[in-house]
Amino acid sequence: MQDWRQILADSFRNGERLLSYLDIPVDKALKAGHPALTFPLLVPRPFADQMVRSDLNDPLLRQVLPIASETYASDLPGYSIDPLGERQTNIRPGIIHKYQGRVLMLAATGCAVNCRYCFRRHFDYADNRLSREERKSALDYIRADASISEVILSGGDPLMLQDTALAELIEAIDEISHVRRIRIHTRLPVVIPQRLTPELQTALSHTRTDNAMVLHVNHPNELTALHAERLRELRSSGVTLLNQSVLLKGVNDDIVILAELSEKLFTMGVLPYYLHLPDKVEGTQHYFVDDKDATALYLGIREQLPGYLVPQLVREVPGDPYKRPHPVLA
Ligand code: SF4
């Protein structure tokens, strides 16, 4: 099996190369220097291999291909570079503390894929790149607050850390007696399933804490037989597997697709957790799904699926003490 770091190093970083690989005319790619490319293209090959050839509207390609309209001013209200007000809750390098009992640690500042709709696409990672000392100080912060029962490892993507560094971090958190759960939020195994290594599994299966991994899968085409195999192994070692998706126009705003996603996740031992309404991040207006359509989609999947396969439809509102359920009236 190829090493995930080699696969990552071999990722597409150039739109023309990606489109040529997919048999799509390369003039559909933005030219080097286009302002949208300040958030550059980054796509691992296993993810590209799941795209339908010759289809510019492929739902996986739509999530990662930079387009010119990302630079247009939004004509909808509420769009900004920090729609979740994370600057206020990023209280020290590497720590975002916004909810009671839970703290988010920015364990790594990079990702394996650059999702165009990302709510942190304008986030200042430079101020959150942790030195060894700063990581220790972030852990001291968690240690000093006995109300923290859950540590969420996020990023960027926390699985960008090498297994040894991640194991060290998990062990250090596990030693903090008031922490009961470690939750890892990651998209990396979705775009490179080889990232679910035996070493990672070992690190997560030897802790006092209960552990959960929240994957980020938006479309059933993102999941393969290799995902099924690796996820089943991870689950067999006691890790709870959940999924969160973002509702994205032209990607998964369809009852059949959302229902199929939930069904497929369940066959791999993953429970659908959240379906997020997209955050109003500047440059992402083309993914917007309005409340009326979101409600109709949600009612549609509720009719198709048993309750335990219906994710909660939520939006994040700055200052709220939890994610706000989207009101579904019928
Ligand atoms: S993997 Fe997550 S954090 Fe990284 S670009 Fe995609 S949505 Fe953003």
mmCIF file of C-alpha atoms and ligand atoms in Angstrom:
data_model
loop_
_atom_site.group_PDB
_atom_site.id
_atom_site.type_symbol
_atom_site.label_atom_id
_atom_site.label_comp_id
_atom_site.label_asym_id
_atom_site.label_seq_id
_atom_site.Cartn_x
_atom_site.Cartn_y
_atom_site.Cartn_z
ATOM 1 C CA MET A 1 0.000 0.000 0.000
ATOM 2 C CA GLN A 2 1.385 3.421 -0.986
ATOM 3 C CA ASP A 3 2.352 5.735 1.886
ATOM 4 C CA TRP A 4 -0.126 8.587 2.434
ATOM 5 C CA ARG A 5 2.686 11.156 2.557
ATOM 6 C CA GLN A 6 3.840 10.177 -0.940
ATOM 7 C CA ILE A 7 0.269 10.395 -2.195
ATOM 8 C CA LEU A 8 -0.072 13.825 -0.616
ATOM 9 C CA ALA A 9 3.192 15.010 -2.172
ATOM 10 C CA ASP A 10 1.904 13.847 -5.568
ATOM 11 C CA SER A 11 -1.297 15.963 -5.333
ATOM 12 C CA PHE A 12 -2.505 18.265 -8.097
ATOM 13 C CA ARG A 13 -1.557 21.905 -7.423
ATOM 14 C CA ASN A 14 -2.310 23.249 -10.860
ATOM 15 C CA GLY A 15 -5.769 23.551 -12.449
ATOM 16 C CA GLU A 16 -4.607 22.882 -15.997
ATOM 17 C CA ARG A 17 -2.948 19.633 -14.979
ATOM 18 C CA LEU A 18 -6.016 18.501 -13.072
ATOM 19 C CA LEU A 19 -8.367 19.296 -15.951
ATOM 20 C CA SER A 20 -6.105 17.646 -18.499
ATOM 21 C CA TYR A 21 -6.039 14.523 -16.254
ATOM 22 C CA LEU A 22 -9.854 14.583 -16.311
ATOM 23 C CA ASP A 23 -10.063 15.132 -20.105
ATOM 24 C CA ILE A 24 -11.603 18.587 -19.671
ATOM 25 C CA PRO A 25 -10.417 21.549 -21.809
ATOM 26 C CA VAL A 26 -7.645 23.228 -19.859
ATOM 27 C CA ASP A 27 -8.892 26.728 -20.741
ATOM 28 C CA LYS A 28 -11.521 26.190 -18.008
ATOM 29 C CA ALA A 29 -8.740 26.549 -15.413
ATOM 30 C CA LEU A 30 -7.849 29.970 -13.991
ATOM 31 C CA LYS A 31 -4.533 31.328 -15.172
ATOM 32 C CA ALA A 32 -1.625 31.583 -12.716
ATOM 33 C CA GLY A 33 -1.789 34.854 -10.782
ATOM 34 C CA HIS A 34 -5.610 35.033 -10.746
ATOM 35 C CA PRO A 35 -6.697 36.517 -7.382
ATOM 36 C CA ALA A 36 -8.866 33.449 -6.581
ATOM 37 C CA LEU A 37 -5.649 31.435 -6.462
ATOM 38 C CA THR A 38 -4.462 33.158 -3.291
ATOM 39 C CA PHE A 39 -6.371 30.147 -1.882
ATOM 40 C CA PRO A 40 -4.593 27.697 -4.166
ATOM 41 C CA LEU A 41 -5.832 24.528 -5.771
ATOM 42 C CA LEU A 42 -4.831 21.369 -3.913
ATOM 43 C CA VAL A 43 -6.329 17.988 -4.849
ATOM 44 C CA PRO A 44 -4.919 14.545 -4.008
ATOM 45 C CA ARG A 45 -5.036 11.958 -6.797
ATOM 46 C CA PRO A 46 -7.311 9.432 -5.025
ATOM 47 C CA PHE A 47 -9.963 12.181 -4.795
ATOM 48 C CA ALA A 48 -9.449 13.156 -8.460
ATOM 49 C CA ASP A 49 -9.800 9.477 -9.387
ATOM 50 C CA GLN A 50 -13.340 9.510 -8.000
ATOM 51 C CA MET A 51 -14.374 12.319 -10.374
ATOM 52 C CA VAL A 52 -16.280 11.604 -13.570
ATOM 53 C CA ARG A 53 -14.046 12.240 -16.608
ATOM 54 C CA SER A 54 -14.956 14.976 -19.074
ATOM 55 C CA ASP A 55 -17.508 16.487 -16.685
ATOM 56 C CA LEU A 56 -16.808 20.045 -15.592
ATOM 57 C CA ASN A 57 -19.884 19.843 -13.350
ATOM 58 C CA ASP A 58 -18.754 16.744 -11.511
ATOM 59 C CA PRO A 59 -19.787 17.265 -7.857
ATOM 60 C CA LEU A 60 -16.328 16.454 -6.507
ATOM 61 C CA LEU A 61 -14.592 18.728 -9.001
ATOM 62 C CA ARG A 62 -16.995 21.564 -8.135
ATOM 63 C CA GLN A 63 -15.745 21.416 -4.539
ATOM 64 C CA VAL A 64 -12.099 21.976 -5.444
ATOM 65 C CA LEU A 65 -11.778 23.827 -8.758
ATOM 66 C CA PRO A 66 -11.122 27.573 -8.299
ATOM 67 C CA ILE A 67 -13.462 29.745 -10.369
ATOM 68 C CA ALA A 68 -13.432 33.459 -11.178
ATOM 69 C CA SER A 69 -16.673 34.241 -9.299
ATOM 70 C CA GLU A 70 -14.870 33.555 -5.999
ATOM 71 C CA THR A 71 -13.471 37.051 -6.362
ATOM 72 C CA TYR A 72 -16.775 38.826 -7.068
ATOM 73 C CA ALA A 73 -18.377 40.885 -4.306
ATOM 74 C CA SER A 74 -21.340 39.076 -2.749
ATOM 75 C CA ASP A 75 -24.815 40.424 -3.509
ATOM 76 C CA LEU A 76 -26.275 38.451 -0.594
ATOM 77 C CA PRO A 77 -26.159 39.884 2.948
ATOM 78 C CA GLY A 78 -23.880 38.607 5.688
ATOM 79 C CA TYR A 79 -20.840 37.459 3.704
ATOM 80 C CA SER A 80 -17.467 38.200 5.315
ATOM 81 C CA ILE A 81 -14.001 36.733 5.722
ATOM 82 C CA ASP A 82 -14.803 35.641 9.299
ATOM 83 C CA PRO A 83 -18.507 34.723 9.302
ATOM 84 C CA LEU A 84 -18.234 32.667 12.495
ATOM 85 C CA GLY A 85 -16.449 35.371 14.496
ATOM 86 C CA GLU A 86 -13.545 33.019 15.181
ATOM 87 C CA ARG A 87 -11.175 35.942 15.750
ATOM 88 C CA GLN A 88 -12.979 36.539 19.069
ATOM 89 C CA THR A 89 -12.867 32.917 20.181
ATOM 90 C CA ASN A 90 -9.304 32.201 18.999
ATOM 91 C CA ILE A 91 -8.237 33.181 22.499
ATOM 92 C CA ARG A 92 -4.623 32.070 22.240
ATOM 93 C CA PRO A 93 -2.447 30.436 19.563
ATOM 94 C CA GLY A 94 -3.908 27.066 18.664
ATOM 95 C CA ILE A 95 -7.025 27.322 20.852
ATOM 96 C CA ILE A 96 -10.596 28.215 19.882
ATOM 97 C CA HIS A 97 -12.891 28.130 22.897
ATOM 98 C CA LYS A 98 -16.493 28.910 22.082
ATOM 99 C CA TYR A 99 -18.665 26.215 23.667
ATOM 100 C CA GLN A 100 -19.145 25.125 27.263
ATOM 101 C CA GLY A 101 -17.104 22.024 28.121
ATOM 102 C CA ARG A 102 -15.455 21.719 24.710
ATOM 103 C CA VAL A 103 -12.327 23.283 23.360
ATOM 104 C CA LEU A 104 -10.973 23.181 19.853
ATOM 105 C CA MET A 105 -7.258 22.750 19.334
ATOM 106 C CA LEU A 106 -5.780 23.702 15.965
ATOM 107 C CA ALA A 107 -3.392 20.788 15.835
ATOM 108 C CA ALA A 108 -2.166 21.441 12.291
ATOM 109 C CA THR A 109 -2.465 24.405 9.994
ATOM 110 C CA GLY A 110 -2.545 22.729 6.578
ATOM 111 C CA CYS A 111 -4.970 20.456 4.759
ATOM 112 C CA ALA A 112 -4.635 17.713 2.169
ATOM 113 C CA VAL A 113 -7.304 19.320 0.003
ATOM 114 C CA ASN A 114 -8.377 22.916 -0.435
ATOM 115 C CA CYS A 115 -12.177 22.967 -0.396
ATOM 116 C CA ARG A 116 -13.357 26.131 -2.099
ATOM 117 C CA TYR A 117 -16.281 26.570 0.340
ATOM 118 C CA CYS A 118 -14.038 26.296 3.416
ATOM 119 C CA PHE A 119 -15.164 28.499 6.309
ATOM 120 C CA ARG A 120 -11.520 28.949 7.289
ATOM 121 C CA ARG A 121 -10.260 29.858 3.826
ATOM 122 C CA HIS A 122 -9.361 33.348 5.112
ATOM 123 C CA PHE A 123 -8.305 32.207 8.604
ATOM 124 C CA ASP A 124 -4.972 33.452 9.884
ATOM 125 C CA TYR A 125 -3.110 30.167 10.247
ATOM 126 C CA ALA A 126 0.219 32.002 10.531
ATOM 127 C CA ASP A 127 -0.757 33.101 14.055
ATOM 128 C CA ASN A 128 -1.785 29.552 14.957
ATOM 129 C CA ARG A 129 1.221 27.553 13.803
ATOM 130 C CA LEU A 130 2.296 26.058 17.111
ATOM 131 C CA SER A 131 5.878 25.752 18.248
ATOM 132 C CA ARG A 132 6.611 22.983 20.773
ATOM 133 C CA GLU A 133 6.372 25.580 23.573
ATOM 134 C CA GLU A 134 3.056 26.956 22.308
ATOM 135 C CA ARG A 135 1.594 23.457 22.036
ATOM 136 C CA LYS A 136 2.638 22.860 25.645
ATOM 137 C CA SER A 137 1.039 26.128 26.647
ATOM 138 C CA ALA A 138 -2.193 25.190 24.788
ATOM 139 C CA LEU A 139 -2.226 21.913 26.739
ATOM 140 C CA ASP A 140 -1.628 23.871 29.975
ATOM 141 C CA TYR A 141 -4.721 25.925 29.160
ATOM 142 C CA ILE A 142 -6.806 22.730 28.852
ATOM 143 C CA ARG A 143 -5.234 21.309 32.015
ATOM 144 C CA ALA A 144 -6.100 24.445 33.989
ATOM 145 C CA ASP A 145 -9.805 24.422 33.091
ATOM 146 C CA ALA A 146 -11.559 21.484 34.736
ATOM 147 C CA SER A 147 -14.796 22.310 32.908
ATOM 148 C CA ILE A 148 -13.271 21.044 29.642
ATOM 149 C CA SER A 149 -14.425 17.475 29.125
ATOM 150 C CA GLU A 150 -13.846 17.220 25.391
ATOM 151 C CA VAL A 151 -10.923 18.251 23.206
ATOM 152 C CA ILE A 152 -11.622 18.611 19.507
ATOM 153 C CA LEU A 153 -8.584 18.299 17.287
ATOM 154 C CA SER A 154 -9.107 20.406 14.212
ATOM 155 C CA GLY A 155 -7.084 22.541 11.847
ATOM 156 C CA GLY A 156 -6.427 22.775 9.005
ATOM 157 C CA ASP A 157 -6.564 19.039 9.319
ATOM 158 C CA PRO A 158 -5.132 17.367 12.433
ATOM 159 C CA LEU A 159 -4.280 14.225 10.482
ATOM 160 C CA MET A 160 -1.657 16.262 8.601
ATOM 161 C CA LEU A 161 0.495 15.549 11.660
ATOM 162 C CA GLN A 162 2.722 12.498 11.364
ATOM 163 C CA ASP A 163 1.532 9.499 13.381
ATOM 164 C CA THR A 164 4.266 9.867 16.020
ATOM 165 C CA ALA A 165 3.458 13.538 16.644
ATOM 166 C CA LEU A 166 -0.256 12.786 16.728
ATOM 167 C CA ALA A 167 0.239 9.870 19.123
ATOM 168 C CA GLU A 168 2.263 12.166 21.420
ATOM 169 C CA LEU A 169 -0.468 14.781 21.361
ATOM 170 C CA ILE A 170 -3.228 12.242 22.027
ATOM 171 C CA GLU A 171 -1.213 10.816 24.906
ATOM 172 C CA ALA A 172 -0.678 14.276 26.412
ATOM 173 C CA ILE A 173 -4.415 15.037 26.253
ATOM 174 C CA ASP A 174 -5.250 11.592 27.615
ATOM 175 C CA GLU A 175 -3.164 12.415 30.700
ATOM 176 C CA ILE A 176 -5.435 15.350 31.577
ATOM 177 C CA SER A 177 -7.850 13.624 33.929
ATOM 178 C CA HIS A 178 -10.901 15.855 33.396
ATOM 179 C CA VAL A 179 -10.848 15.305 29.610
ATOM 180 C CA ARG A 180 -13.257 12.470 28.836
ATOM 181 C CA ARG A 181 -13.335 12.556 25.063
ATOM 182 C CA ILE A 182 -11.032 13.332 22.164
ATOM 183 C CA ARG A 183 -12.736 14.132 18.899
ATOM 184 C CA ILE A 184 -10.834 14.417 15.628
ATOM 185 C CA HIS A 185 -12.351 16.439 12.801
ATOM 186 C CA THR A 186 -10.802 15.467 9.517
ATOM 187 C CA ARG A 187 -11.280 15.342 5.768
ATOM 188 C CA LEU A 188 -7.885 13.824 5.058
ATOM 189 C CA PRO A 189 -8.956 10.127 5.081
ATOM 190 C CA VAL A 190 -11.784 11.028 2.707
ATOM 191 C CA VAL A 191 -9.402 12.360 0.066
ATOM 192 C CA ILE A 192 -6.556 9.919 0.931
ATOM 193 C CA PRO A 193 -7.999 6.811 2.625
ATOM 194 C CA GLN A 194 -4.465 5.419 3.050
ATOM 195 C CA ARG A 195 -4.152 7.993 5.885
ATOM 196 C CA LEU A 196 -6.040 5.571 8.159
ATOM 197 C CA THR A 197 -2.864 3.748 9.141
ATOM 198 C CA PRO A 198 -2.448 0.939 11.705
ATOM 199 C CA GLU A 199 -0.292 3.376 13.752
ATOM 200 C CA LEU A 200 -3.129 5.889 13.952
ATOM 201 C CA GLN A 201 -5.483 3.110 14.959
ATOM 202 C CA THR A 202 -3.076 2.050 17.712
ATOM 203 C CA ALA A 203 -2.768 5.614 19.023
ATOM 204 C CA LEU A 204 -6.550 5.879 19.280
ATOM 205 C CA SER A 205 -7.141 2.459 20.769
ATOM 206 C CA HIS A 206 -4.818 2.813 23.786
ATOM 207 C CA THR A 207 -6.375 5.767 25.562
ATOM 208 C CA ARG A 208 -8.388 6.226 28.722
ATOM 209 C CA THR A 209 -10.563 8.749 26.868
ATOM 210 C CA ASP A 210 -13.388 7.767 24.528
ATOM 211 C CA ASN A 211 -12.523 8.801 21.001
ATOM 212 C CA ALA A 212 -14.547 9.921 18.029
ATOM 213 C CA MET A 213 -13.587 10.785 14.498
ATOM 214 C CA VAL A 214 -15.828 13.147 12.567
ATOM 215 C CA LEU A 215 -15.260 12.738 8.855
ATOM 216 C CA HIS A 216 -16.241 15.321 6.305
ATOM 217 C CA VAL A 217 -17.889 13.632 3.332
ATOM 218 C CA ASN A 218 -20.229 15.658 1.132
ATOM 219 C CA HIS A 219 -21.134 13.251 -1.659
ATOM 220 C CA PRO A 220 -21.447 9.451 -1.910
ATOM 221 C CA ASN A 221 -18.977 9.372 -4.847
ATOM 222 C CA GLU A 222 -16.237 10.328 -2.361
ATOM 223 C CA LEU A 223 -16.421 6.887 -0.722
ATOM 224 C CA THR A 224 -14.760 3.738 -2.109
ATOM 225 C CA ALA A 225 -14.134 0.115 -1.143
ATOM 226 C CA LEU A 226 -10.839 1.194 0.442
ATOM 227 C CA HIS A 227 -12.691 3.664 2.694
ATOM 228 C CA ALA A 228 -15.042 0.856 3.727
ATOM 229 C CA GLU A 229 -12.131 -1.417 4.633
ATOM 230 C CA ARG A 230 -10.129 1.181 6.584
ATOM 231 C CA LEU A 231 -13.127 2.663 8.387
ATOM 232 C CA ARG A 232 -14.360 -0.745 9.509
ATOM 233 C CA GLU A 233 -10.922 -1.468 10.960
ATOM 234 C CA LEU A 234 -10.855 1.843 12.800
ATOM 235 C CA ARG A 235 -14.318 1.295 14.195
ATOM 236 C CA SER A 236 -13.378 -2.189 15.384
ATOM 237 C CA SER A 237 -10.803 -0.560 17.646
ATOM 238 C CA GLY A 238 -13.504 1.378 19.493
ATOM 239 C CA VAL A 239 -13.465 4.746 17.711
ATOM 240 C CA THR A 240 -16.947 6.233 17.160
ATOM 241 C CA LEU A 241 -17.288 7.349 13.551
ATOM 242 C CA LEU A 242 -19.507 10.266 12.586
ATOM 243 C CA ASN A 243 -19.866 12.402 9.486
ATOM 244 C CA GLN A 244 -20.583 16.047 8.857
ATOM 245 C CA SER A 245 -21.422 17.413 5.436
ATOM 246 C CA VAL A 246 -21.907 20.894 4.107
ATOM 247 C CA LEU A 247 -25.011 21.493 1.995
ATOM 248 C CA LEU A 248 -23.609 22.849 -1.264
ATOM 249 C CA LYS A 249 -25.479 23.998 -4.353
ATOM 250 C CA GLY A 250 -24.527 21.933 -7.384
ATOM 251 C CA VAL A 251 -22.796 19.321 -5.215
ATOM 252 C CA ASN A 252 -25.274 17.622 -2.897
ATOM 253 C CA ASP A 253 -28.459 19.747 -2.873
ATOM 254 C CA ASP A 254 -30.500 16.767 -3.949
ATOM 255 C CA ILE A 255 -32.649 14.367 -1.921
ATOM 256 C CA VAL A 256 -31.423 11.233 -3.725
ATOM 257 C CA ILE A 257 -27.759 12.187 -3.265
ATOM 258 C CA LEU A 258 -28.148 13.045 0.428
ATOM 259 C CA ALA A 259 -30.096 9.854 1.130
ATOM 260 C CA GLU A 260 -27.520 7.763 -0.729
ATOM 261 C CA LEU A 261 -24.735 9.445 1.253
ATOM 262 C CA SER A 262 -26.345 8.482 4.567
ATOM 263 C CA GLU A 263 -26.942 4.906 3.401
ATOM 264 C CA LYS A 264 -23.369 4.504 2.172
ATOM 265 C CA LEU A 265 -21.864 5.991 5.326
ATOM 266 C CA PHE A 266 -23.849 3.568 7.457
ATOM 267 C CA THR A 267 -22.564 0.553 5.525
ATOM 268 C CA MET A 268 -19.074 1.767 6.476
ATOM 269 C CA GLY A 269 -19.907 2.117 10.163
ATOM 270 C CA VAL A 270 -20.274 5.920 10.072
ATOM 271 C CA LEU A 271 -23.325 7.737 11.439
ATOM 272 C CA PRO A 272 -24.522 10.947 9.756
ATOM 273 C CA TYR A 273 -24.131 13.707 12.350
ATOM 274 C CA TYR A 274 -24.484 17.190 10.886
ATOM 275 C CA LEU A 275 -25.626 18.667 7.600
ATOM 276 C CA HIS A 276 -24.348 22.240 7.794
ATOM 277 C CA LEU A 277 -25.907 25.122 5.983
ATOM 278 C CA PRO A 278 -22.944 26.753 4.262
ATOM 279 C CA ASP A 279 -21.215 29.512 6.206
ATOM 280 C CA LYS A 280 -21.300 32.900 4.549
ATOM 281 C CA VAL A 281 -17.627 33.079 3.679
ATOM 282 C CA GLU A 282 -16.554 35.621 1.105
ATOM 283 C CA GLY A 283 -15.876 33.930 -2.216
ATOM 284 C CA THR A 284 -18.337 31.069 -1.704
ATOM 285 C CA GLN A 285 -21.690 32.573 -2.658
ATOM 286 C CA HIS A 286 -22.117 30.186 -5.614
ATOM 287 C CA TYR A 287 -22.606 27.317 -3.128
ATOM 288 C CA PHE A 288 -25.434 29.078 -1.268
ATOM 289 C CA VAL A 289 -28.649 27.102 -0.670
ATOM 290 C CA ASP A 290 -31.504 29.240 0.628
ATOM 291 C CA ASP A 291 -33.545 28.327 3.704
ATOM 292 C CA LYS A 292 -36.624 27.322 1.746
ATOM 293 C CA ASP A 293 -34.705 24.865 -0.440
ATOM 294 C CA ALA A 294 -32.771 23.546 2.564
ATOM 295 C CA THR A 295 -36.048 22.868 4.382
ATOM 296 C CA ALA A 296 -37.526 21.062 1.370
ATOM 297 C CA LEU A 297 -34.414 18.895 1.032
ATOM 298 C CA TYR A 298 -34.439 18.066 4.702
ATOM 299 C CA LEU A 299 -38.088 17.057 4.694
ATOM 300 C CA GLY A 300 -37.347 14.947 1.626
ATOM 301 C CA ILE A 301 -34.524 12.977 3.246
ATOM 302 C CA ARG A 302 -36.562 12.569 6.416
ATOM 303 C CA GLU A 303 -39.188 10.797 4.327
ATOM 304 C CA GLN A 304 -36.596 8.534 2.724
ATOM 305 C CA LEU A 305 -34.542 7.465 5.726
ATOM 306 C CA PRO A 306 -34.928 6.078 9.237
ATOM 307 C CA GLY A 307 -34.365 8.773 11.872
ATOM 308 C CA TYR A 308 -30.878 7.566 12.836
ATOM 309 C CA LEU A 309 -29.664 8.157 9.269
ATOM 310 C CA VAL A 310 -30.932 11.745 9.105
ATOM 311 C CA PRO A 311 -28.180 14.220 10.035
ATOM 312 C CA GLN A 312 -29.105 17.306 12.042
ATOM 313 C CA LEU A 313 -29.533 20.309 9.754
ATOM 314 C CA VAL A 314 -27.681 23.119 11.501
ATOM 315 C CA ARG A 315 -26.100 26.482 11.011
ATOM 316 C CA GLU A 316 -23.412 28.114 13.102
ATOM 317 C CA VAL A 317 -24.239 31.570 14.423
ATOM 318 C CA PRO A 318 -21.459 33.551 16.115
ATOM 319 C CA GLY A 319 -22.094 33.909 19.852
ATOM 320 C CA ASP A 320 -24.591 31.023 20.051
ATOM 321 C CA PRO A 321 -23.806 28.436 22.759
ATOM 322 C CA TYR A 322 -24.320 25.559 20.306
ATOM 323 C CA LYS A 323 -24.974 24.947 16.620
ATOM 324 C CA ARG A 324 -28.430 26.230 15.819
ATOM 325 C CA PRO A 325 -30.869 23.636 14.416
ATOM 326 C CA HIS A 326 -32.427 24.885 11.206
ATOM 327 C CA PRO A 327 -36.162 25.350 11.815
ATOM 328 C CA VAL A 328 -38.078 22.770 9.837
ATOM 329 C CA LEU A 329 -41.747 23.587 10.148
ATOM 330 C CA ALA A 330 -43.519 20.575 8.686
HETATM 331 S S1 SF4 B 1 -10.282 20.035 4.679
HETATM 332 FE FE1 SF4 B 1 -11.640 21.208 6.049
HETATM 333 S S2 SF4 B 1 -10.354 22.870 6.851
HETATM 334 FE FE2 SF4 B 1 -9.309 22.010 5.047
HETATM 335 S S3 SF4 B 1 -9.970 23.261 3.301
HETATM 336 FE FE3 SF4 B 1 -11.374 21.510 3.407
HETATM 337 S S4 SF4 B 1 -13.090 22.245 4.670
HETATM 338 FE FE4 SF4 B 1 -11.368 23.643 5.013
#
